[in-house]
Coordinates of C-alpha atoms and ligand atoms in Angstrom, one line a residue:
Chain A
X298 CA -2.3 119.4 50.3
X299 CA -0.5 119.2 53.3
X300 CA 2.5 117.0 53.1
X301 CA 1.6 115.1 56.6
X302 CA -2.0 114.9 55.5
X303 CA -0.8 113.2 51.8
X304 CA 1.0 110.9 54.1
X305 CA -1.6 109.9 56.4
X306 CA -4.4 109.2 53.9
X307 CA -1.7 106.8 51.9
X308 CA -1.5 105.1 54.9
X309 CA -5.1 105.1 56.0
X310 CA -5.7 103.3 52.4
X311 CA -3.1 101.1 52.6
X312 CA -4.3 99.8 56.4
X313 CA -7.8 99.5 55.1
X314 CA -6.7 97.2 52.2
X315 CA -4.6 95.1 54.1
X316 CA -7.9 94.9 56.3
X317 CA -10.1 94.2 53.3
X318 CA -7.8 91.3 52.0
X319 CA -7.4 89.5 55.6
X320 CA -11.4 89.6 55.8
X321 CA -11.2 88.1 52.1
X322 CA -8.3 86.0 52.7
X323 CA -9.9 84.5 55.9
X324 CA -13.4 83.9 53.8
X325 CA -11.5 82.1 51.2
X326 CA -10.0 79.8 53.3
X327 CA -13.4 78.9 55.4
X328 CA -14.8 77.9 52.5
X329 CA -12.0 75.5 51.5
X330 CA -13.4 73.0 54.2
X331 CA -16.8 73.7 53.9
X332 CA -19.3 71.6 51.5
X333 CA -20.4 72.0 48.8
X334 CA -17.0 71.0 46.8
X335 CA -16.9 71.5 43.2
X336 CA -14.6 68.7 42.0
X337 CA -15.1 69.4 38.2
X338 CA -14.0 73.0 38.8
X339 CA -10.8 72.1 40.8
X340 CA -9.9 69.5 37.9
X341 CA -10.3 72.6 35.4
X342 CA -8.1 75.0 37.5
X343 CA -5.5 72.3 37.9
X344 CA -4.9 71.5 34.3
X345 CA -5.2 75.7 33.8
X346 CA -2.8 76.5 36.6
X347 CA -0.5 73.4 36.6
X348 CA -0.7 71.7 33.2
X349 CA -0.5 74.8 31.1
X350 CA 1.8 76.4 32.9
X351 CA 4.3 73.4 32.3
X352 CA 6.3 74.7 29.2
X353 CA 7.0 78.2 30.9
X354 CA 8.2 77.0 34.1
X355 CA 10.4 74.4 32.5
X356 CA 12.4 76.9 30.3
X357 CA 12.5 78.8 33.0
X358 CA 14.2 76.5 35.0
X359 CA 16.3 75.2 32.4
X360 CA 17.7 77.9 31.4
X361 CA 18.1 79.2 34.9
X362 CA 20.2 76.3 35.8
X363 CA 22.4 76.4 32.7
X364 CA 23.1 80.1 33.3
X365 CA 23.9 79.9 37.3
X366 CA 26.1 76.9 36.3
X367 CA 28.2 79.4 33.9
X368 CA 28.2 82.1 36.6
X369 CA 29.7 80.0 39.4
X370 CA 32.3 78.4 37.2
X371 CA 33.1 82.1 36.0
X372 CA 33.2 83.5 39.4
X373 CA 34.8 80.4 40.9
X374 CA 37.3 78.8 38.2
X375 CA 40.7 79.8 40.2
X376 CA 39.6 77.3 42.9
X377 CA 38.4 73.5 42.2
X378 CA 35.2 74.7 40.3
X379 CA 34.6 71.2 39.0
X380 CA 33.1 70.3 42.2
X381 CA 31.2 73.2 43.7
X382 CA 29.2 73.7 40.3
X383 CA 27.2 70.8 40.5
X384 CA 26.6 71.7 44.5
X385 CA 25.8 75.2 44.3
X386 CA 23.4 74.7 41.2
X387 CA 21.5 71.9 43.1
X388 CA 21.4 73.7 45.9
X389 CA 20.8 77.0 44.5
X390 CA 17.6 75.5 42.2
X391 CA 15.8 73.3 44.9
X392 CA 15.9 75.7 47.6
X393 CA 16.0 79.3 46.2
X394 CA 15.6 79.6 42.2
X395 CA 13.8 76.6 41.5
X396 CA 10.5 78.0 43.6
X397 CA 11.0 81.7 43.5
X398 CA 11.5 81.5 39.5
X399 CA 8.5 79.1 38.9
X400 CA 6.6 81.3 41.6
X401 CA 7.1 84.3 39.5
X402 CA 6.4 82.8 36.0
X403 CA 3.0 81.4 37.4
X404 CA 2.4 84.8 39.2
X405 CA 3.1 86.9 35.7
X406 CA 0.7 83.8 34.0
X407 CA -2.2 83.2 36.8
X408 CA -2.5 85.3 38.8
X409 CA -3.3 87.8 36.0
X410 CA -5.3 85.4 34.2
X411 CA -7.5 84.9 37.4
X412 CA -7.9 88.6 37.7
X413 CA -8.7 89.4 34.5
X414 CA -11.3 86.4 34.7
X415 CA -12.9 87.2 37.6
X416 CA -12.7 90.9 37.1
X417 CA -14.7 90.8 33.9
X418 CA -17.4 88.5 35.8
X419 CA -17.2 91.4 38.5
X420 CA -17.8 94.7 36.4
X421 CA -20.6 92.4 34.3
X422 CA -22.4 91.5 37.3
X423 CA -21.7 87.6 36.7
X424 CA -20.3 87.5 40.3
X425 CA -23.6 88.6 41.5
X426 CA -25.8 86.7 39.3
X427 CA -24.1 83.4 41.0
X428 CA -25.4 84.8 44.8
X429 CA -28.8 85.2 43.1
X430 CA -28.6 81.3 41.5
X431 CA -27.9 80.0 45.4
X432 CA -24.2 79.8 44.7
X433 CA -21.6 81.1 46.6
X434 CA -19.2 83.1 44.7
X435 CA -16.2 81.9 47.2
X436 CA -16.9 78.4 46.7
X437 CA -17.5 78.4 43.2
X438 CA -14.4 80.9 42.0
X439 CA -12.1 81.5 44.7
X440 CA -11.7 77.8 46.1
X441 CA -11.2 75.9 43.0
X442 CA -8.6 78.3 41.7
X443 CA -6.5 78.2 45.5
X444 CA -6.7 74.7 46.0
X445 CA -5.7 74.0 42.5
X446 CA -2.7 76.1 42.7
X447 CA -1.5 75.2 46.2
X448 CA -1.5 71.4 44.8
X449 CA 0.1 72.7 41.4
X450 CA 2.7 74.7 42.2
X451 CA 4.9 71.9 44.6
X452 CA 4.6 69.4 41.3
X453 CA 5.5 72.2 38.9
X454 CA 8.6 73.2 41.4
X455 CA 9.5 69.6 41.2
X456 CA 9.9 69.6 37.7
X457 CA 11.3 72.9 37.7
X458 CA 14.3 71.3 40.1
X459 CA 14.9 68.2 37.9
X460 CA 15.2 70.7 34.7
X461 CA 17.2 73.2 36.3
X462 CA 19.7 70.9 37.8
X463 CA 19.6 69.4 34.1
X464 CA 20.4 72.7 32.8
X465 CA 23.3 73.1 35.0
X466 CA 24.7 69.6 34.0
X467 CA 24.2 70.0 30.3
X468 CA 26.0 73.2 30.2
X469 CA 28.5 71.6 32.4
X470 CA 29.4 68.6 30.7
X471 CA 28.7 70.3 27.2
X472 CA 30.3 73.5 27.1
X473 CA 32.1 73.6 30.1
X474 CA 33.6 70.0 29.4
X475 CA 33.2 68.8 33.0
X476 CA 33.5 65.0 33.7
X477 CA 29.6 63.7 33.6
X478 CA 30.0 61.0 36.3
X479 CA 31.7 63.4 38.6
X480 CA 29.0 65.9 38.1
X481 CA 26.3 63.8 38.9
X482 CA 28.1 62.4 42.1
X483 CA 28.6 65.8 43.3
X484 CA 25.1 66.7 43.1
X485 CA 23.7 63.4 44.5
X486 CA 26.1 63.8 47.5
X487 CA 25.7 67.3 48.5
X488 CA 21.8 67.4 48.0
X489 CA 19.7 66.4 50.8
X490 CA 16.0 65.5 50.9
X491 CA 15.5 68.6 53.7
X492 CA 16.6 71.0 50.4
X493 CA 13.9 69.6 47.9
X494 CA 11.2 69.9 50.2
X495 CA 11.7 73.4 51.7
X496 CA 11.7 74.2 48.1
X497 CA 8.2 72.5 47.5
X498 CA 6.8 74.2 50.9
X499 CA 7.8 77.3 49.7
X500 CA 6.0 76.6 46.4
X501 CA 2.8 75.7 47.9
X502 CA 2.7 78.8 49.7
X503 CA 3.5 80.8 46.5
X504 CA 0.6 79.0 44.8
X505 CA -1.9 80.1 47.5
X506 CA -0.2 83.9 47.4
X507 CA -0.6 83.5 43.3
X508 CA -4.4 82.5 43.3
X509 CA -5.7 84.5 46.2
X510 CA -4.0 87.7 45.0
X511 CA -5.6 87.0 41.3
X512 CA -9.2 86.4 43.1
X513 CA -9.0 89.3 45.8
X514 CA -8.1 91.8 42.7
X515 CA -10.7 90.6 40.1
X516 CA -13.0 90.5 43.1
X517 CA -12.5 93.9 44.1
X518 CA -12.2 95.4 40.3
X519 CA -14.6 98.3 39.7
X520 CA -15.5 100.4 36.8
X521 CA -15.3 98.3 33.2
X522 CA -12.4 97.8 31.0
X523 CA -10.0 100.0 32.6
X524 CA -10.9 98.6 36.1
X525 CA -10.2 95.1 35.0
X526 CA -6.6 96.2 33.6
X527 CA -5.6 97.9 36.6
X528 CA -6.9 94.7 38.6
X529 CA -4.5 92.6 36.7
X530 CA -1.8 94.8 37.0
X531 CA -2.3 94.8 40.5
X532 CA -2.6 91.2 40.7
X533 CA 0.5 90.6 39.2
X534 CA 2.3 93.0 40.9
X535 CA 1.3 92.1 44.5
X536 CA 1.4 88.3 43.9
X537 CA 5.3 88.8 42.6
X538 CA 5.9 91.1 45.3
X539 CA 4.5 88.6 48.2
X540 CA 6.1 85.8 46.7
X541 CA 9.7 87.5 47.1
X542 CA 9.0 88.9 50.6
X543 CA 7.3 85.6 51.8
X544 CA 10.2 83.5 50.0
X545 CA 12.8 85.5 52.5
X546 CA 10.7 85.2 55.4
X547 CA 10.5 81.6 54.7
X548 CA 14.4 81.1 54.1
X549 CA 14.9 82.4 57.2
X550 CA 12.8 80.0 58.9
X551 CA 13.1 76.9 57.0
X552 CA 17.1 77.2 57.5
X553 CA 17.5 78.8 60.6
X554 CA 20.5 76.9 62.3
Chain B
X242 CA -56.0 92.9 53.1
X243 CA -53.9 91.4 56.0
X244 CA -51.3 89.2 54.4
X245 CA -48.1 89.8 55.3
X246 CA -46.3 91.4 52.2
X247 CA -44.2 89.4 50.1
X248 CA -41.4 92.1 50.4
X249 CA -40.8 95.0 52.6
X250 CA -38.3 97.6 52.8
X251 CA -38.3 100.1 55.8
X252 CA -36.2 103.1 56.0
X253 CA -33.5 101.5 53.9
X254 CA -30.4 103.8 53.6
X255 CA -27.2 102.9 51.4
X256 CA -24.7 105.2 50.8
X257 CA -21.5 104.7 48.8
X258 CA -18.8 106.9 50.4
X259 CA -20.5 110.1 51.2
X260 CA -23.1 109.5 48.6
X261 CA -26.3 108.5 49.8
X262 CA -28.1 106.4 46.9
X263 CA -30.7 105.5 49.0
X264 CA -32.3 107.7 51.4
X265 CA -34.9 106.1 54.1
X266 CA -36.7 104.1 51.4
X267 CA -39.8 102.2 52.0
X268 CA -41.9 100.1 49.7
X269 CA -44.4 97.2 50.2
X270 CA -44.5 94.3 47.4
X271 CA -47.6 92.6 48.0
X272 CA -47.8 88.8 47.5
X273 CA -48.7 87.6 44.2
X274 CA -48.7 90.9 42.5
X275 CA -46.6 92.7 40.1
X276 CA -45.1 95.9 41.0
X277 CA -43.3 98.2 38.6
X278 CA -40.6 101.0 40.1
X279 CA -39.8 103.6 37.7
X280 CA -37.7 106.5 37.8
X281 CA -34.8 108.0 36.3
X282 CA -31.0 107.0 35.6
X283 CA -28.9 106.8 38.4
X284 CA -31.8 106.7 41.2
X285 CA -30.5 104.1 43.0
X286 CA -33.3 101.2 41.7
X287 CA -30.6 98.8 40.8
X288 CA -29.0 99.4 44.4
X289 CA -32.3 98.9 46.0
X290 CA -32.9 95.2 44.3
X291 CA -29.4 94.4 45.0
X292 CA -30.1 95.2 48.8
X293 CA -33.0 93.1 49.0
X294 CA -30.7 90.2 47.6
X295 CA -27.8 90.9 50.4
X296 CA -25.6 91.6 47.3
X297 CA -24.8 95.1 48.8
X298 CA -25.7 95.5 52.6
X299 CA -27.7 98.9 53.4
X300 CA -26.5 100.9 56.5
X301 CA -29.7 101.5 57.9
X302 CA -33.5 100.0 57.5
X303 CA -34.8 96.6 57.8
X304 CA -35.9 94.4 54.9
X305 CA -38.4 91.9 55.3
X306 CA -39.4 88.5 52.9
X307 CA -42.3 87.2 53.9
X308 CA -42.4 88.7 57.4
X309 CA -38.7 87.7 58.0
X310 CA -36.0 90.6 58.4
X311 CA -33.3 89.4 56.1
X312 CA -30.4 91.4 57.5
X313 CA -30.6 89.9 60.8
X314 CA -30.2 86.3 59.2
X315 CA -27.5 84.1 59.5
X316 CA -25.5 83.3 56.1
X317 CA -27.0 79.9 55.6
X318 CA -30.7 81.3 56.7
X319 CA -29.9 84.2 53.6
X320 CA -29.0 81.1 51.2
X321 CA -32.3 79.5 51.7
X322 CA -34.1 82.4 51.4
X323 CA -32.4 83.3 48.3
X324 CA -33.8 80.4 47.1
X325 CA -36.9 82.0 46.8
X326 CA -35.8 84.5 44.0
X327 CA -35.3 84.7 40.3
X328 CA -33.6 87.8 39.0
X329 CA -32.9 89.1 35.4
X330 CA -29.9 91.3 35.5
X331 CA -30.2 94.8 33.7
X332 CA -27.1 93.8 31.7
X333 CA -28.1 89.9 31.4
X334 CA -25.3 89.0 33.3
X335 CA -24.6 85.3 31.5
X336 CA -21.8 83.4 32.4
X337 CA -19.8 83.6 28.9
X338 CA -17.7 80.5 29.8
X339 CA -20.7 78.5 29.8
X340 CA -23.0 77.4 26.9
X341 CA -26.5 79.0 26.7
X342 CA -28.4 75.5 28.2
X343 CA -25.9 75.6 31.0
X344 CA -26.7 79.1 32.0
X345 CA -30.1 78.1 32.3
X346 CA -29.7 75.2 34.0
X347 CA -26.9 76.6 36.3
X348 CA -29.5 77.4 40.0
X349 CA -30.4 73.7 39.4
X350 CA -27.1 72.1 38.5
X351 CA -25.2 74.3 41.0
X352 CA -27.3 75.5 43.5
X353 CA -30.2 72.6 44.1
X354 CA -27.7 69.4 42.8
X355 CA -29.9 68.6 39.9
X356 CA -28.6 65.8 37.7
X357 CA -27.4 67.3 34.9
X358 CA -29.1 65.4 31.8
X359 CA -32.3 66.4 34.0
X360 CA -31.6 70.0 34.2
X361 CA -30.9 70.2 30.7
X362 CA -34.6 69.0 29.8
X363 CA -35.7 71.6 32.0
X364 CA -33.0 74.2 30.6
X365 CA -34.5 73.4 26.9
X366 CA -37.9 73.6 28.3
X367 CA -37.7 77.2 29.7
X368 CA -35.8 78.0 26.2
X369 CA -38.9 76.9 24.5
X370 CA -41.0 78.9 26.8
X371 CA -39.1 82.2 25.9
X372 CA -38.7 81.5 22.2
X373 CA -35.7 79.9 21.6
X374 CA -35.2 76.7 19.9
X375 CA -33.1 73.7 21.6
X376 CA -30.2 74.7 19.4
X377 CA -29.5 78.1 21.0
X378 CA -28.8 76.2 24.3
X379 CA -25.5 74.8 22.6
X380 CA -24.4 78.4 22.0
X381 CA -22.0 80.6 24.0
X382 CA -23.7 83.9 25.2
X383 CA -21.6 86.0 23.1
X384 CA -22.9 84.5 20.0
X385 CA -26.4 85.9 20.6
X386 CA -27.7 89.0 19.8
X387 CA -28.8 91.2 23.0
X388 CA -32.0 90.6 22.6
X389 CA -31.4 87.1 22.8
X390 CA -29.4 87.7 26.0
X391 CA -32.3 88.9 27.5
X392 CA -34.5 86.4 27.0
X393 CA -31.9 83.5 28.1
X394 CA -31.5 85.5 31.4
X395 CA -35.1 85.6 31.6
X396 CA -35.1 82.0 31.0
X397 CA -32.5 81.4 33.8
X398 CA -34.2 83.5 36.2
X399 CA -37.4 81.8 36.2
X400 CA -35.6 78.3 35.4
X401 CA -35.9 77.3 39.5
X402 CA -39.5 78.2 39.2
X403 CA -38.8 81.0 41.9
X404 CA -41.5 82.5 44.3
X405 CA -40.2 86.1 43.8
X406 CA -38.9 87.4 40.3
X407 CA -36.7 90.8 39.9
X408 CA -36.3 92.3 36.6
X409 CA -34.0 94.7 36.4
X410 CA -34.7 97.3 32.9
X411 CA -36.1 94.4 30.7
X412 CA -36.9 95.9 28.0
X413 CA -33.8 98.7 27.8
X414 CA -31.8 98.6 24.7
X415 CA -34.4 96.4 22.7
X416 CA -36.6 97.5 19.6
X417 CA -40.0 98.0 20.5
X418 CA -41.3 94.8 19.2
X419 CA -39.1 92.8 21.1
X420 CA -40.0 94.8 24.1
X421 CA -43.3 93.8 23.8
X422 CA -42.3 90.1 23.4
X423 CA -40.3 90.4 26.7
X424 CA -43.2 92.3 28.3
X425 CA -45.7 89.2 27.3
X426 CA -43.3 86.9 28.7
X427 CA -42.8 88.2 31.9
X428 CA -46.7 88.4 32.2
X429 CA -47.0 85.1 31.4
X430 CA -44.2 83.7 33.7
X431 CA -45.3 85.6 36.4
X432 CA -49.0 84.3 36.2
X433 CA -47.6 80.9 35.2
X434 CA -45.7 80.5 38.4
X435 CA -47.9 82.6 40.5
X436 CA -45.0 84.7 41.7
X437 CA -44.7 88.2 43.0
X438 CA -42.7 90.2 40.7
X439 CA -40.5 93.5 41.3
X440 CA -39.6 95.2 38.2
X441 CA -37.4 98.4 37.3
X442 CA -37.8 100.2 34.1
X443 CA -38.3 103.6 32.5
X444 CA -39.9 102.3 29.7
X445 CA -43.3 103.5 30.1
X446 CA -45.0 101.1 27.7
X447 CA -43.4 98.1 29.5
X448 CA -44.6 99.4 33.0
X449 CA -48.2 100.0 31.7
X450 CA -48.1 96.4 30.4
X451 CA -46.5 94.5 33.3
X452 CA -47.5 96.4 36.6
X453 CA -50.1 96.0 38.9
X454 CA -48.6 98.7 41.0
X455 CA -46.7 101.5 40.1
X456 CA -44.1 103.3 42.6
X457 CA -41.8 105.7 41.5
X458 CA -38.2 106.4 43.0
X459 CA -36.6 109.9 42.8
X460 CA -33.2 110.7 44.5
X461 CA -33.1 107.5 46.7
X462 CA -36.9 107.8 48.0
X463 CA -40.5 106.5 46.9
X464 CA -42.1 109.2 46.2
X465 CA -45.4 108.0 44.8
X466 CA -47.2 104.2 44.9
X467 CA -50.5 103.1 43.7
X468 CA -52.2 101.0 41.4
X469 CA -51.4 101.3 37.5
X470 CA -54.5 102.7 36.8
X471 CA -53.8 105.8 38.9
X472 CA -50.6 106.4 37.3
X473 CA -52.2 109.5 35.1
X474 CA -54.2 110.6 37.8
X475 CA -51.7 110.9 40.5
X476 CA -51.4 114.6 40.9
X477 CA -47.9 114.4 41.4
X478 CA -45.7 116.6 39.0
X479 CA -42.6 114.4 39.5
X480 CA -45.0 111.5 37.9
X481 CA -46.4 113.6 35.5
X482 CA -43.2 114.6 34.4
X483 CA -41.7 111.1 34.2
X484 CA -44.3 109.5 32.6
X485 CA -44.8 112.4 29.9
X486 CA -41.2 112.3 29.3
X487 CA -40.6 116.3 29.4
X488 CA -37.6 118.2 30.2
X489 CA -39.4 120.9 32.0
X490 CA -40.4 120.1 35.3
X491 CA -39.6 119.6 39.5
X492 CA -37.0 117.1 38.0
X493 CA -34.0 118.9 37.0
X494 CA -31.2 116.4 35.2
X495 CA -27.6 117.5 36.0
X496 CA -27.3 118.3 32.2
X497 CA -29.7 121.2 32.7
X498 CA -27.8 122.9 35.4
X499 CA -25.6 126.1 34.2
Ligands
ATP761 N1 -20.8 99.4 43.5 C1 -21.0 100.7 43.9 N2 -19.9 101.8 43.9 C2 -20.3 103.0 44.0 N3 -21.1 103.6 43.4 C3 -21.9 102.7 43.1 C4 -22.0 101.2 43.0 N4 -23.2 100.7 42.7 C5 -24.2 102.1 42.3 N5 -23.5 103.3 42.5 C6 -24.0 104.3 42.4 O1 -25.2 104.4 42.9 C7 -25.9 105.3 42.0 C8 -27.2 104.2 41.8 O2 -27.2 103.2 40.7 P1 -28.1 102.6 40.3 O3 -27.2 101.3 39.6 O4 -28.8 101.9 41.7 O5 -28.9 103.3 39.5 P2 -30.1 102.8 38.6 O6 -31.2 104.0 39.1 O7 -30.2 101.6 38.5 O8 -29.7 103.8 37.0 P3 -30.1 103.0 35.6 O9 -31.3 103.1 35.1 O10 -29.4 103.6 34.7 O11 -29.7 101.5 35.3 C9 -25.2 105.6 40.9 O12 -24.8 107.0 41.2 C10 -24.0 104.8 41.0 O13 -23.1 105.5 40.6
MG762 MG1 -29.6 100.1 37.3

């Protein structure tokens, strides 16, 4: 085939997909604000998305904080490292690494699970069956997942912030033999509320992206087990890329001077 | 009879990409009757039902339910109309995350806001109607045999006492005895509810048993329709070939092409 024809085809397919996603996003958002609401399902999803992601997010944050402290120490040991390690760990974790690492871990866990579950429901006609039982699939399946993710991700990231900073603290005091009191002092002095809230705002957006991509890919999967597998992979890949891209955009907006 | 038909499809065309699945299809289902659509695999039977239910949207044509064009309805009017329907899916399509009784009671609890306790009683009564005991209600769909799943699907379809019931291949994949049990259940539930039924099958024994009228679909069109008693004297070669299950005749299966 002609080279330009291939490019044209790919671009058209991409545009179609973006249009498709936009329609899906709009439908999902508009259903969040219209009754009926499925509170029971919301609670269930908050458990699944938030609570059960705790261990993985906590461990990731803890080790990231520790590794970050080591790197700053090695890189900056010539100058007065003791004062900068605490500050950079605190800022790095709350502003960037906490939300991004938690977002990516939850994307791997939750987007995949949502896409697999909804994808299976799609190919076995369970989603069609919902419609015939006077239940809107967006309200019943998509809304609880999106709302649960948007609520729980900031909570997860808040915990990740604490554990990440703690990871840095423990490594610094235990293996780099920093003074604990000075470390805490440096952290508290330099960390502002804005640093934490900016991270939590990011987390809310990531939660939306994670649940949305899982639902979108699940709803659009076709063709049996293989199709569900493809939907799962696509959900994780697209959610991760969107998290990284939107993180960049938000950083440039939130911290623009 | 000049009654408005319960369901009417007029010149409905549905394609997927360049593939035309329904091609100017027209069909009338009279009120209170049981119409069975027969036809080969992949001729668009399931697609036709999904168009009426609004799960798929046809490119062209009109679909009337009780004289109202469902394709012109707003979303909320449409949801209201859907309450008249019950559907048994080809693959049962039970919710595998919910126990059987919640599957049966689903439309009552979620769609109609009935109290869970009350809905459970209804569900157990409907399960009894399809010959399943209350203990089955506590199992999950994955723990049931195919025939049991079909029966649960049937119980779910009739749970809200719908005016219109769709059965998509209710007997496919069942042994002949279970198939006949399902046929009886369909006849009973339709009679009990006074409902209008539109069924799809390629099982002729089932069609003869549950149909008041039969229509045959071929290449996305209805090529013959008439009362059950006339199916053997239709004078239509396609119908004759299908009901006698002959490999030779006007219908060419793709596999027979060189
Ligand atoms: N969602 C879809 N996307 C693309 N093509 C589809 C879709 N649904 C159905 N088709 C195509 O439409 C045609 C008719 O499908 P349909 O499911 O209506 O067949 P059927 O008559 O019910 O067959 P069977 O008796 O095997 O169930 C098939 O060729 C199928 O490939
Ligand atoms: Mg079918």
